[in-house]
Short mmCIF file of C-alpha atoms in Angstrom, two decimals:
data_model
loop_
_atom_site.label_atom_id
_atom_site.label_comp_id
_atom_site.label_asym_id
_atom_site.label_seq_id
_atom_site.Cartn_x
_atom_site.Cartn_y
_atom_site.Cartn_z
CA UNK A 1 22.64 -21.69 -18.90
CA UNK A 2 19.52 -19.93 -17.99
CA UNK A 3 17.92 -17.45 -20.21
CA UNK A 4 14.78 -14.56 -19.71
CA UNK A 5 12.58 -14.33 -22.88
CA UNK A 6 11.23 -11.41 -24.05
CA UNK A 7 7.93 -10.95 -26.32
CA UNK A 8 9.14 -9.01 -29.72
CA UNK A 9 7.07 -6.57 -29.87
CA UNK A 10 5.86 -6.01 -26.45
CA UNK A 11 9.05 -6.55 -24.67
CA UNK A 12 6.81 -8.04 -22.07
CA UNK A 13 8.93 -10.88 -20.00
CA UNK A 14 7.16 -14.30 -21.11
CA UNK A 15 9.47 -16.98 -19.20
CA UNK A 16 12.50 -19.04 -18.88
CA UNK A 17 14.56 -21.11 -21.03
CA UNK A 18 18.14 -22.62 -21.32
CA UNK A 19 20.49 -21.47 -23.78
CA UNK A 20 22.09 -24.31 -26.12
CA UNK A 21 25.78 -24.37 -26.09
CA UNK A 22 27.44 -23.11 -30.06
CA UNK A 23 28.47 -26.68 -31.65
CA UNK A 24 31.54 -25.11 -33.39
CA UNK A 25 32.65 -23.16 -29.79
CA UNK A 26 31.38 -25.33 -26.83
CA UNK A 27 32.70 -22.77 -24.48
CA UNK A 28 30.25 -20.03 -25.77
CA UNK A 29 26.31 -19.91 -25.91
CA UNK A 30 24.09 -19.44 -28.36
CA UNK A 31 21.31 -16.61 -26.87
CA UNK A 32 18.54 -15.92 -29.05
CA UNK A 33 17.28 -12.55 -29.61
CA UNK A 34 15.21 -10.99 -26.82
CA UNK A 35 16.47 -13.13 -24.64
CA UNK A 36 18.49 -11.88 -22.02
CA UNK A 37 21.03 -13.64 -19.02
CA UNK A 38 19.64 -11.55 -15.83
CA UNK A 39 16.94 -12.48 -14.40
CA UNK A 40 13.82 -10.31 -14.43
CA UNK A 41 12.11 -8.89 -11.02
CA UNK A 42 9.29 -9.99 -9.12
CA UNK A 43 6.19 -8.39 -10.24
CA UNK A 44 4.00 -6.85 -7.49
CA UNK A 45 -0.06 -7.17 -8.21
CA UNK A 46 -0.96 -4.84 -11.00
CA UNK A 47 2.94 -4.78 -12.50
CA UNK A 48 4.00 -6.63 -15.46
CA UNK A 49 8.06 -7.11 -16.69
CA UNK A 50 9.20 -5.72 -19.80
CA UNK A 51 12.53 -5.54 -21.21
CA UNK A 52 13.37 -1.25 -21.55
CA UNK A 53 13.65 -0.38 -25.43
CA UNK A 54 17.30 -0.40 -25.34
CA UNK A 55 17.54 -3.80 -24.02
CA UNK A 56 19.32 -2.94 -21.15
CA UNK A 57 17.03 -3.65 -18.39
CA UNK A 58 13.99 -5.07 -16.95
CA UNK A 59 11.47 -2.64 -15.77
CA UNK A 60 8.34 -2.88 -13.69
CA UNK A 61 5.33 -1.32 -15.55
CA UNK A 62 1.67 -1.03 -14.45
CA UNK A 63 -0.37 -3.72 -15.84
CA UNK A 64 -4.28 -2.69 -16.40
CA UNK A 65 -4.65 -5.22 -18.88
CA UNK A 66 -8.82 -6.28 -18.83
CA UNK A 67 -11.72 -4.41 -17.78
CA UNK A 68 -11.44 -0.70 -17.10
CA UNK A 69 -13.96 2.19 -16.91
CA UNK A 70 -14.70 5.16 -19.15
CA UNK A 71 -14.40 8.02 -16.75
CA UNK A 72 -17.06 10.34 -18.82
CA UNK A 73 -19.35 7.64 -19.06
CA UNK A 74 -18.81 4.74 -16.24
CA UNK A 75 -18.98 2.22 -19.53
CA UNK A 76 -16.63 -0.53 -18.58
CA UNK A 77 -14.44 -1.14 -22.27
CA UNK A 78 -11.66 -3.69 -22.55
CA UNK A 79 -8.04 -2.65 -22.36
CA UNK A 80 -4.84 -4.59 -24.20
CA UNK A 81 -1.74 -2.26 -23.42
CA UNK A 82 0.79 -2.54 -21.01
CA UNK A 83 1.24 0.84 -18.75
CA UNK A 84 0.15 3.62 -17.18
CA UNK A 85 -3.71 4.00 -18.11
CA UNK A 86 -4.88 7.52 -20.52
CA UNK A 87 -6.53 10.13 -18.86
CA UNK A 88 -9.84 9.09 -19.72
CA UNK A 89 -9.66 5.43 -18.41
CA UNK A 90 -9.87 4.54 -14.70
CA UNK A 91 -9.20 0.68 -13.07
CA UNK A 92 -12.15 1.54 -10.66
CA UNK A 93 -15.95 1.06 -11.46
CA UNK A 94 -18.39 3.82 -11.31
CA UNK A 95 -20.55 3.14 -7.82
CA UNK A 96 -23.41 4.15 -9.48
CA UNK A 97 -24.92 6.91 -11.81
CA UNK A 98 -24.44 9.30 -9.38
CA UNK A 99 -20.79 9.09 -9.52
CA UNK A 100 -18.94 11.61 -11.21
CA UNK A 101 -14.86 11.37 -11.85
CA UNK A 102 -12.79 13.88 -10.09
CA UNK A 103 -9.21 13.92 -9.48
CA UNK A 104 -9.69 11.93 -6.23
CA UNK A 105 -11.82 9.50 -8.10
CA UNK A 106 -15.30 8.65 -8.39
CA UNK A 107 -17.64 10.71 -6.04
CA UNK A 108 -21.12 11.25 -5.24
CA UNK A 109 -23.27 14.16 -7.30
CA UNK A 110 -25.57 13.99 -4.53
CA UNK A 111 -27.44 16.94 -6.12
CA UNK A 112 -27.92 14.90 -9.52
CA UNK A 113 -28.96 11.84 -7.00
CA UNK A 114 -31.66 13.99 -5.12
CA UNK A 115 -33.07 15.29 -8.56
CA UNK A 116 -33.25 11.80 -9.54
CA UNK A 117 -34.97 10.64 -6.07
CA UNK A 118 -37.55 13.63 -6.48
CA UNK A 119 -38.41 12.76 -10.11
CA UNK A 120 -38.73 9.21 -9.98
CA UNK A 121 -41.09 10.13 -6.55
CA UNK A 122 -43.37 12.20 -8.39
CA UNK A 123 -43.71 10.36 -11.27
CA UNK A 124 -44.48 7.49 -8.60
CA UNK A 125 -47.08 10.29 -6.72
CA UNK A 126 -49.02 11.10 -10.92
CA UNK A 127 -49.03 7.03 -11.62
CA UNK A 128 -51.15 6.60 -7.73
CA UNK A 129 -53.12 9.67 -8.84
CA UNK A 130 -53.65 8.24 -12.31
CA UNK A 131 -54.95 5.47 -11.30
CA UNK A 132 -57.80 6.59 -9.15
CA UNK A 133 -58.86 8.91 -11.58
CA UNK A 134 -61.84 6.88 -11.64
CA UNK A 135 -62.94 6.64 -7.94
CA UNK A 136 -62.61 10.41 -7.82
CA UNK A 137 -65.64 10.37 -10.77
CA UNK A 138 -68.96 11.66 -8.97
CA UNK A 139 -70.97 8.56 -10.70
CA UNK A 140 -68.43 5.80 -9.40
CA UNK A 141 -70.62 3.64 -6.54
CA UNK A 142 -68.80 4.51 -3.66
CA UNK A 143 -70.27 4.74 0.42
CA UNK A 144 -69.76 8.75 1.05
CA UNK A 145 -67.01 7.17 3.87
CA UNK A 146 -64.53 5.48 1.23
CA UNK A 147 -65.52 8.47 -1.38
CA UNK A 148 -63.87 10.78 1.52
CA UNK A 149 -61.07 8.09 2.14
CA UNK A 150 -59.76 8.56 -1.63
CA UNK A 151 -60.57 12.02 -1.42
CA UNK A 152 -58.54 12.59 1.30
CA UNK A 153 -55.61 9.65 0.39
CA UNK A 154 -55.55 11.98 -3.02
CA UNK A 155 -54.83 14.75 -1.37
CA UNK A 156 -51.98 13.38 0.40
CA UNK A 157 -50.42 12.08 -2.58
CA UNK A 158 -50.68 15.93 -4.08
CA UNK A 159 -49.24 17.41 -0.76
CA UNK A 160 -46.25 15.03 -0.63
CA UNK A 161 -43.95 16.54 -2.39
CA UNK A 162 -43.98 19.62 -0.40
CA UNK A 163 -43.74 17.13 3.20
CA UNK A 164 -40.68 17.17 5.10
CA UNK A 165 -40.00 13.58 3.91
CA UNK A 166 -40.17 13.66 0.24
CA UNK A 167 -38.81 11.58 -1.45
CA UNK A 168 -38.14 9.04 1.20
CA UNK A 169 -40.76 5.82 -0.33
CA UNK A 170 -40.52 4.83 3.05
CA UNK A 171 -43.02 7.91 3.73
CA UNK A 172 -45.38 7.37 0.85
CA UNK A 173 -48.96 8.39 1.34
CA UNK A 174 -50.87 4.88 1.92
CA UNK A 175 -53.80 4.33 0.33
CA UNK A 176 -57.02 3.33 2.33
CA UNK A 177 -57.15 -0.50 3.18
CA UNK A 178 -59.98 -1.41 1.27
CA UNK A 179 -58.11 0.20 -2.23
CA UNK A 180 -55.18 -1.38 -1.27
CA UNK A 181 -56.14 -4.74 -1.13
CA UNK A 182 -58.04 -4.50 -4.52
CA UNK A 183 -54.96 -3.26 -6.05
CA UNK A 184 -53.02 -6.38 -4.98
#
C-alpha cells in the first residue's frame, strides 16, 4: 500500500513510501505517523505541499524558499519558511538604486536618478577643471593659441551644467586635441 510522508515539523510533503502490512493482523496496515493514504497534489512553480495542521488535507502553499529582497533596502537576504512572504520581503530584485518599492512593485525614482546623474556630472565637470588648474597658471609655457584653447575648453566645462544637455556624458565638453592626447 502506498503511503505520502510528511516532514514533522514542517508538514511539508517529502515523498512516497509503502506501508508494511501488521504481522499480528495481515489484513490491516501499519501507517506511520505523518504519513497519510491520499495522495498529495501537483505543485505548480513557486508552490510547495504541506499536510494542513489538522492532518486532514494537503494544501498548496507558496514556496519562496532562497534568495529574496529587502524591500527598504534592495539587500537580497536568504529565506527558509514555507508561505506567503512578510511585508517587507519581495521575490523580485531591485533594478537598480533608483528603484523604490510601491504596491505595484519596484519602480523608477527618476527624480532620485536625475539628482544622481547631475551630481556624479559635476563632480566629473570640478575633476576636468581640477586638473588643468595648472595650464590656466599665467607662467605655464603655453603658445597664446592653446592658452585660449584651455581657456575657452574651461569655460565650457563651467557652462555645462546650465546646457540643454546636462548631464548626458555623451555631451561632455571635449578638451582640445593636443590636451587630450597628453592625458591618454
Amino acid at each position: 500500500m502506498n503511503i505520502y510522508c510528511a516532514h514533522p515539523f514542517t508538514r511539508e510533503y517529502v515523498g512516497q513510501s509503502l506501508a508494511d502490512a501488521d504481522p499480528l493482523e495481515p489484513e490491516n496496515w501499519l501507517i506511520p505517523a505523518h504519513a497519510y493514504l491520499d495522495p498529495p497534489p501537483a505543485p505548480a512553480v513557486g508552490q510547495a505541499v504541506v499536510r494542513s495542521e489538522d492532518g486532514a488535507a494537503w494544501q498548496l502553499v507558496a514556496d519562496y524558499r532562497g534568495t529574496v529582497y529587502d524591500t527598504i533596502t534592495g539587500n537580497p537576504q536568504q529565506h527558509e519558511d514555507l508561505g506567503d512572504l512578510p511585508g517587507n520581503l519581495t521575490a523580485e530584485p531591485r533594478l537598480s538604486p533608483f528603484h523604490v518599492w510601491a504596491s505595484e512593485g519596484w519602480v523608477l525614482d527618476s527624480d532620485a536618478q536625475s539628482l544622481a546623474e547631475r551630481v556624479a556630472e559635476r563632480a566629473w565637470r570640478d575633476s576636468c577643471l581640477a586638473n588643468t588648474d595648472y595650464l590656466a597658471m599665467p607662467d605655464y609655457p603655453l603658445t597664446d593659441a592653446a592658452r585660449a584653447e584651455v581657456i575657452a575648453y574651461r569655460q565650457a566645462l563651467r557652462d555645462w551644467p546650465e546646457g540643454g544637455e546636462f548631464p548626458l556624458p555623451e555631451h561632455r565638453p571635449e578638451p582640445p586635441t593636443w590636451l587630450a592626447e597628453k592625458t591618454q
